[in-house]
């Protein structure tokens, strides 16, 4: 389904780890500059990756669907909150209801101990399961995982002539030797 395809396409198109993908929030997407900001990635570092032209429209549709979902919940009088970073919870408690803090790929809401509806992000395992199902349906005979898409992202950039330092930055590697592993494929 399109709802399952977009996360998988974004894994490849932006070179994301699956854990980074599910934690993307609306504010992490910049359609005009074609950027995806990964916050608190591996090693606790933030980085910016590319948002491919082919995903601008589908990601735009996803953002619009999130806006509609938020409006429906408000009309019903039961808006869902999203968990916030601890430092922000005390400073801006209403941010938990703002569109910018909503997960790009939300899960269904659940009630917390206080009876409030809270919406977490889609689980890593749900994305992995969707990928495995897509792989099975495609009749690809190769063993692959969500992380294979990240490797493909890097390999295709290097094949296209992108310099190793740029690929390193997009992948969020602190050491270029980690990125160099992708050169053996070439």
Backbone as numpy.savetxt, mean C-alpha at the origin, in Angstrom:
# Nx Ny Nz CAx CAy CAz Cx Cy Cz
-11.06 -10.03 -8.69 -11.90 -8.85 -8.69 -11.01 -7.60 -8.69
-11.54 -6.48 -9.18 -10.75 -5.25 -9.18 -10.28 -4.85 -7.78
-11.08 -5.10 -6.77 -10.68 -4.76 -5.40 -9.46 -5.57 -4.96
-9.30 -6.76 -5.50 -8.14 -7.59 -5.17 -6.97 -7.31 -6.10
-7.25 -6.83 -7.31 -6.19 -6.58 -8.28 -5.36 -5.35 -7.96
-6.01 -4.28 -7.50 -5.28 -3.03 -7.28 -4.14 -3.17 -6.28
-4.35 -3.81 -5.12 -3.20 -3.96 -4.22 -2.04 -4.72 -4.85
-2.34 -5.73 -5.61 -1.30 -6.54 -6.25 -0.57 -5.70 -7.31
-1.31 -4.93 -8.08 -0.69 -4.06 -9.08 0.19 -3.00 -8.42
-0.24 -2.51 -7.27 0.53 -1.49 -6.57 1.80 -2.08 -5.95
1.74 -3.33 -5.52 2.95 -4.00 -5.02 4.04 -3.96 -6.08
3.67 -4.33 -7.30 4.64 -4.34 -8.40 4.98 -2.92 -8.86
3.96 -2.10 -9.09 4.15 -0.79 -9.68 4.95 0.18 -8.83
4.92 0.01 -7.50 5.66 0.90 -6.61 6.79 0.18 -5.88
6.91 -1.13 -6.09 7.99 -1.88 -5.46 7.83 -2.00 -3.95
6.59 -2.15 -3.50 6.33 -2.17 -2.06 6.43 -3.56 -1.46
6.74 -3.59 -0.20 6.60 -4.82 0.60 5.12 -4.92 0.95
4.61 -6.14 1.13 3.18 -6.29 1.39 2.77 -5.61 2.70
3.63 -5.63 3.70 3.33 -4.94 4.96 3.25 -3.43 4.79
4.05 -2.88 3.88 4.00 -1.45 3.58 2.72 -1.10 2.85
2.33 -1.96 1.93 1.13 -1.73 1.13 -0.11 -1.61 2.01
-0.30 -2.57 2.91 -1.54 -2.58 3.69 -1.59 -1.40 4.67
-0.47 -0.81 5.00 -0.45 0.30 5.94 -0.50 1.68 5.26
-0.68 1.69 3.94 -0.82 2.98 3.25 -2.11 3.65 3.66
-2.04 4.95 3.85 -3.22 5.75 4.16 -3.48 6.68 2.98
-4.67 7.25 2.94 -5.03 8.15 1.84 -3.99 9.24 1.67
-3.50 9.81 2.76 -2.53 10.90 2.67 -1.18 10.47 2.09
-0.95 9.17 1.98 0.32 8.67 1.45 0.33 8.60 -0.08
-0.80 8.90 -0.69 -0.92 8.85 -2.14 -1.01 10.26 -2.69
-0.14 10.56 -3.66 -0.18 11.86 -4.31 -0.33 11.62 -5.81
-1.57 11.74 -6.28 -1.84 11.46 -7.70 -1.17 12.47 -8.62
-1.14 13.74 -8.23 -0.58 14.77 -9.12 0.92 14.62 -9.31
1.64 14.26 -8.25 3.09 14.07 -8.40 3.45 12.61 -8.65
2.44 11.74 -8.71 2.63 10.30 -8.99 3.60 9.66 -7.99
3.30 9.87 -6.71 4.16 9.37 -5.65 3.37 8.59 -4.61
4.04 7.62 -4.03 3.53 6.85 -2.90 4.54 7.03 -1.78
4.07 7.50 -0.64 4.96 7.66 0.51 4.78 6.48 1.44
5.88 5.80 1.71 5.88 4.69 2.65 6.37 5.25 3.97
5.54 5.11 4.99 5.90 5.64 6.31 6.30 4.49 7.23
7.40 4.70 7.93 7.87 3.72 8.90 8.05 2.35 8.24
8.74 2.35 7.10 9.02 1.09 6.40 10.06 0.29 7.16
10.61 -0.70 6.51 11.62 -1.54 7.14 12.76 -0.66 7.65
13.19 -0.90 8.85 14.22 -0.07 9.46 13.66 1.21 10.05
12.33 1.34 10.05 11.69 2.52 10.62 11.82 3.77 9.77
12.21 3.61 8.51 12.46 4.76 7.64 11.27 5.05 6.72
11.09 6.33 6.41 10.11 6.75 5.41 10.82 6.83 4.07
10.05 6.63 3.01 10.61 6.81 1.67 9.48 7.14 0.70
9.87 7.59 -0.47 8.91 7.90 -1.52 9.20 6.99 -2.70
8.16 6.38 -3.25 8.30 5.57 -4.45 7.39 6.14 -5.52
7.42 5.52 -6.67 6.66 5.99 -7.82 5.25 5.40 -7.83
4.32 6.16 -8.38 2.98 5.68 -8.67 2.88 5.65 -10.18
2.89 4.47 -10.78 2.90 4.38 -12.24 1.67 5.03 -12.88
1.86 5.57 -14.07 0.77 6.20 -14.81 -0.43 5.27 -14.94
-0.18 4.00 -15.17 -1.26 3.04 -15.38 -2.12 2.85 -14.13
-1.63 3.26 -12.97 -2.39 3.08 -11.73 -3.03 4.38 -11.23
-2.79 5.49 -11.90 -3.37 6.77 -11.47 -4.90 6.67 -11.44
-5.50 6.21 -12.52 -6.96 6.13 -12.58 -7.53 5.12 -11.58
-7.00 3.88 -11.52 -7.55 2.93 -10.53 -7.37 3.39 -9.08
-6.24 4.00 -8.76 -6.03 4.50 -7.40 -6.99 5.67 -7.14
-7.20 6.52 -8.15 -8.17 7.61 -8.03 -9.57 7.08 -7.75
-9.95 5.99 -8.42 -11.26 5.35 -8.17 -11.33 4.81 -6.74
-10.24 4.24 -6.27 -10.19 3.71 -4.90 -10.38 4.84 -3.89
-9.72 5.96 -4.13 -9.86 7.11 -3.23 -11.30 7.63 -3.23
-11.91 7.67 -4.41 -13.30 8.12 -4.50 -14.23 7.14 -3.77
-13.98 5.87 -3.89 -14.79 4.87 -3.18 -14.67 5.05 -1.66
-13.48 5.37 -1.19 -13.28 5.62 0.24 -14.07 6.85 0.69
-14.10 7.89 -0.16 -14.89 9.09 0.16 -16.37 8.74 0.27
-16.87 7.95 -0.69 -18.29 7.54 -0.67 -18.59 6.71 0.58
-17.68 5.80 0.91 -17.87 4.95 2.09 -17.94 5.81 3.35
-17.06 6.79 3.45 -17.05 7.67 4.61 -18.36 8.47 4.70
-18.84 8.98 3.56 -20.10 9.74 3.55 -21.28 8.86 3.97
-21.32 7.61 3.47 -22.41 6.69 3.84 -22.42 6.45 5.35
-21.23 6.23 5.90 -21.14 5.97 7.34 -21.59 7.18 8.15
-21.22 8.38 7.72 -21.64 9.59 8.42 -23.15 9.77 8.35
-23.73 9.51 7.16 -25.19 9.62 7.01 -25.92 8.65 7.93
-25.36 7.47 8.12 -25.97 6.48 9.01 -25.77 6.86 10.48
-24.92 7.86 10.72 -24.66 8.29 12.08 -23.68 7.40 12.81
-22.94 6.60 12.07 -21.97 5.70 12.70 -20.66 5.70 11.93
-19.94 6.83 12.00 -18.66 6.87 11.30 -17.65 5.96 11.98
-16.78 5.38 11.18 -15.75 4.52 11.77 -14.48 5.33 11.96
-13.78 4.98 13.01 -12.49 5.61 13.28 -11.40 4.66 12.82
-10.24 5.23 12.56 -9.08 4.40 12.25 -8.04 4.62 13.35
-7.25 3.61 13.65 -6.19 3.80 14.64 -5.18 4.83 14.14
-4.70 5.63 15.05 -3.73 6.68 14.73 -2.41 6.38 15.42
-1.32 6.97 14.91 -0.06 6.88 15.65 -0.27 7.47 17.06
0.35 6.89 18.05 0.13 7.28 19.45 0.31 8.77 19.68
1.30 9.36 19.07 1.57 10.79 19.29 0.44 11.67 18.77
-0.30 11.20 17.79 -1.37 11.98 17.19 -2.70 11.80 17.92
-2.90 10.67 18.54 -4.16 10.37 19.20 -4.53 11.43 20.23
-3.59 11.83 21.06 -3.86 12.84 22.09 -3.94 14.24 21.50
-3.10 14.51 20.50 -3.02 15.85 19.93 -4.23 16.18 19.04
-4.65 15.22 18.21 -5.74 15.44 17.26 -6.70 14.24 17.28
-7.49 14.06 18.31 -8.36 12.89 18.38 -9.37 12.79 17.22
-9.77 13.93 16.64 -10.73 13.90 15.53 -10.10 13.41 14.22
-8.78 13.37 14.17 -8.10 12.89 12.97 -8.48 11.44 12.66
-8.89 10.69 13.69 -9.28 9.29 13.50 -10.48 9.15 12.57
-11.21 10.25 12.32 -12.39 10.22 11.45 -12.14 10.92 10.11
-10.94 11.47 9.92 -10.63 12.20 8.70 -10.24 11.26 7.57
-10.66 11.63 6.37 -10.37 10.82 5.19 -8.87 10.62 5.00
-8.08 11.63 5.26 -6.64 11.54 5.01 -5.96 10.45 5.83
-6.54 10.09 6.98 -5.95 9.05 7.82 -6.54 7.68 7.55
-7.54 7.60 6.68 -8.15 6.32 6.36 -7.16 5.44 5.61
-7.26 4.14 5.85 -6.40 3.18 5.14 -6.78 3.17 3.67
-5.80 3.04 2.79 -6.09 2.94 1.36 -6.83 1.64 1.06
-6.47 0.59 1.78 -7.14 -0.71 1.60 -7.70 -1.16 2.95
-8.90 -0.66 3.29 -9.46 -0.94 4.60 -10.09 -2.32 4.71
-10.13 -2.80 5.93 -10.86 -4.03 6.25 -12.26 -3.62 6.73
-13.10 -4.59 6.99 -14.42 -4.30 7.54 -14.27 -3.78 8.97
-15.14 -2.86 9.37 -15.03 -2.32 10.73 -15.44 -3.33 11.79
-14.88 -3.17 12.97 -15.22 -4.01 14.12 -15.42 -3.09 15.31
-16.22 -3.54 16.25 -16.45 -2.76 17.47 -15.33 -3.01 18.46
-14.85 -1.92 19.07 -13.83 -2.07 20.11 -14.52 -2.23 21.47
-13.76 -2.25 22.53 -14.32 -2.45 23.88 -15.31 -1.37 24.28
-15.12 -0.17 23.73 -16.02 0.95 24.05 -17.28 0.96 23.19
-17.36 0.02 22.25 -18.51 -0.03 21.35 -18.36 0.82 20.11
-17.20 1.49 19.95 -16.95 2.31 18.76 -16.58 1.42 17.58
-17.00 1.84 16.39 -16.59 1.13 15.19 -15.17 1.57 14.82
-14.29 0.61 14.67 -12.90 0.87 14.31 -12.58 0.08 13.05
-11.94 0.76 12.10 -11.59 0.10 10.84 -10.07 0.00 10.74
-9.59 -1.22 10.67 -8.16 -1.48 10.47 -7.91 -1.65 8.98
-6.67 -1.81 8.62 -6.31 -2.04 7.22 -6.51 -3.52 6.87
-6.56 -3.76 5.59 -6.63 -5.14 5.10 -5.42 -5.90 5.62
-5.58 -7.16 5.87 -4.47 -7.94 6.43 -3.48 -8.35 5.35
-2.26 -8.56 5.78 -1.20 -9.04 4.89 -1.64 -10.38 4.29
-2.19 -11.25 5.12 -2.57 -12.58 4.63 -3.68 -12.50 3.58
-4.58 -11.52 3.68 -5.63 -11.37 2.67 -5.04 -11.00 1.32
-4.03 -10.14 1.32 -3.37 -9.75 0.06 -2.58 -10.94 -0.49
-1.88 -11.65 0.38 -1.13 -12.82 -0.06 -2.04 -13.89 -0.65
-3.17 -14.10 -0.02 -4.15 -15.08 -0.50 -4.69 -14.68 -1.88
-5.00 -13.39 -2.05 -5.49 -12.90 -3.34 -4.42 -13.08 -4.42
-3.16 -12.84 -4.06 -2.07 -13.02 -5.02 -1.94 -14.49 -5.43
-1.96 -15.38 -4.45 -1.85 -16.82 -4.75 -3.01 -17.28 -5.64
-4.20 -16.76 -5.38 -5.37 -17.12 -6.20 -5.20 -16.59 -7.63
-4.73 -15.37 -7.77 -4.48 -14.80 -9.10 -3.41 -15.60 -9.83
-2.40 -16.01 -9.12 -1.33 -16.81 -9.71 -1.87 -18.16 -10.20
-2.71 -18.77 -9.38 -3.31 -20.06 -9.75 -4.18 -19.91 -11.00
-4.99 -18.86 -11.03 -5.89 -18.64 -12.17 -5.14 -18.30 -13.45
-3.95 -17.72 -13.32 -3.18 -17.32 -14.50 -2.44 -18.49 -15.14
-2.42 -19.62 -14.47 -1.71 -20.81 -14.94 -0.20 -20.61 -15.02
0.31 -19.65 -14.29 1.76 -19.46 -14.22 2.33 -20.65 -13.46
3.31 -21.30 -14.03 3.87 -22.51 -13.45 4.99 -22.23 -12.44
5.29 -20.98 -12.22 6.41 -20.60 -11.37 5.93 -20.35 -9.95
6.75 -20.73 -8.98 6.44 -20.41 -7.60 6.75 -18.94 -7.38
5.79 -18.21 -6.84 5.98 -16.77 -6.64 5.22 -16.34 -5.39
5.59 -15.17 -4.90 4.92 -14.58 -3.74 4.76 -13.09 -3.99
4.12 -12.41 -3.07 3.99 -10.95 -3.19 5.37 -10.30 -3.29
6.35 -10.84 -2.60 7.69 -10.26 -2.62 8.35 -10.41 -3.99
7.93 -11.41 -4.75 8.44 -11.59 -6.11 8.14 -10.35 -6.95
7.00 -9.70 -6.69 6.64 -8.50 -7.44 7.61 -7.36 -7.15
8.08 -7.27 -5.93 9.09 -6.26 -5.56 10.40 -6.52 -6.30
10.79 -7.78 -6.37 12.00 -8.15 -7.12 11.83 -7.81 -8.60
10.65 -8.08 -9.13 10.39 -7.77 -10.55 10.45 -6.27 -10.80
9.90 -5.49 -9.88 9.95 -4.03 -9.97 11.40 -3.57 -10.12
12.27 -4.03 -9.22 13.67 -3.64 -9.22 14.38 -4.12 -10.48
14.16 -5.36 -10.84 14.82 -5.94 -12.01 14.42 -5.20 -13.28
13.13 -4.89 -13.43 12.67 -4.19 -14.63 13.22 -2.77 -14.70
13.34 -2.11 -13.55 13.94 -0.77 -13.56 15.41 -0.83 -13.99
16.13 -1.80 -13.46 17.55 -1.93 -13.81 17.70 -2.29 -15.29
16.86 -3.17 -15.79 16.90 -3.52 -17.23 16.64 -2.31 -18.11
15.77 -1.41 -17.63 15.42 -0.21 -18.40 16.49 0.87 -18.30
17.55 0.61 -17.52 18.65 1.56 -17.45 18.62 2.50 -16.26
17.71 2.27 -15.33 17.67 3.10 -14.12 18.92 2.82 -13.30
19.55 3.88 -12.79 20.80 3.66 -12.05 20.51 2.99 -10.70
21.50 2.28 -10.21 21.35 1.46 -9.01 21.00 2.30 -7.78
21.51 3.51 -7.67 21.22 4.38 -6.52 19.75 4.79 -6.50
19.17 5.04 -7.66 17.75 5.40 -7.73 16.89 4.20 -7.31
17.25 3.02 -7.79 16.51 1.81 -7.41 16.65 1.58 -5.91
17.86 1.78 -5.39 18.09 1.65 -3.95 17.15 2.56 -3.17
17.04 3.80 -3.60 16.20 4.78 -2.92 14.72 4.38 -3.01
14.26 3.95 -4.17 12.86 3.56 -4.34 12.50 2.35 -3.49
13.45 1.43 -3.33 13.19 0.23 -2.54 13.38 0.47 -1.04
14.05 1.56 -0.69 14.28 1.86 0.71 15.40 1.07 1.33
16.35 0.63 0.51 17.51 -0.09 1.04 18.51 0.92 1.61
18.98 0.67 2.82 19.98 1.58 3.40 21.36 1.30 2.83
21.60 0.08 2.40 22.90 -0.30 1.88 22.75 -0.71 0.41
23.56 -0.15 -0.46 23.47 -0.45 -1.89 23.76 -1.92 -2.18
24.51 -2.59 -1.30 24.81 -4.00 -1.54 23.53 -4.85 -1.53
22.54 -4.43 -0.78 21.25 -5.13 -0.78 20.62 -5.01 -2.16
20.67 -3.83 -2.74 20.09 -3.59 -4.06 20.89 -4.32 -5.13
22.18 -4.46 -4.92 23.06 -5.11 -5.91 22.63 -6.56 -6.17
21.95 -7.16 -5.21 21.50 -8.55 -5.41 20.60 -8.68 -6.63
19.91 -7.59 -6.99 19.01 -7.62 -8.13 19.79 -7.65 -9.45
21.05 -7.24 -9.42 21.86 -7.21 -10.64 22.19 -8.62 -11.14
22.24 -9.60 -10.24 22.59 -10.96 -10.68 21.57 -11.51 -11.66
20.34 -11.05 -11.55 19.28 -11.50 -12.47 19.58 -11.03 -13.87
20.16 -9.84 -13.97 20.46 -9.26 -15.29 21.65 -9.96 -15.91
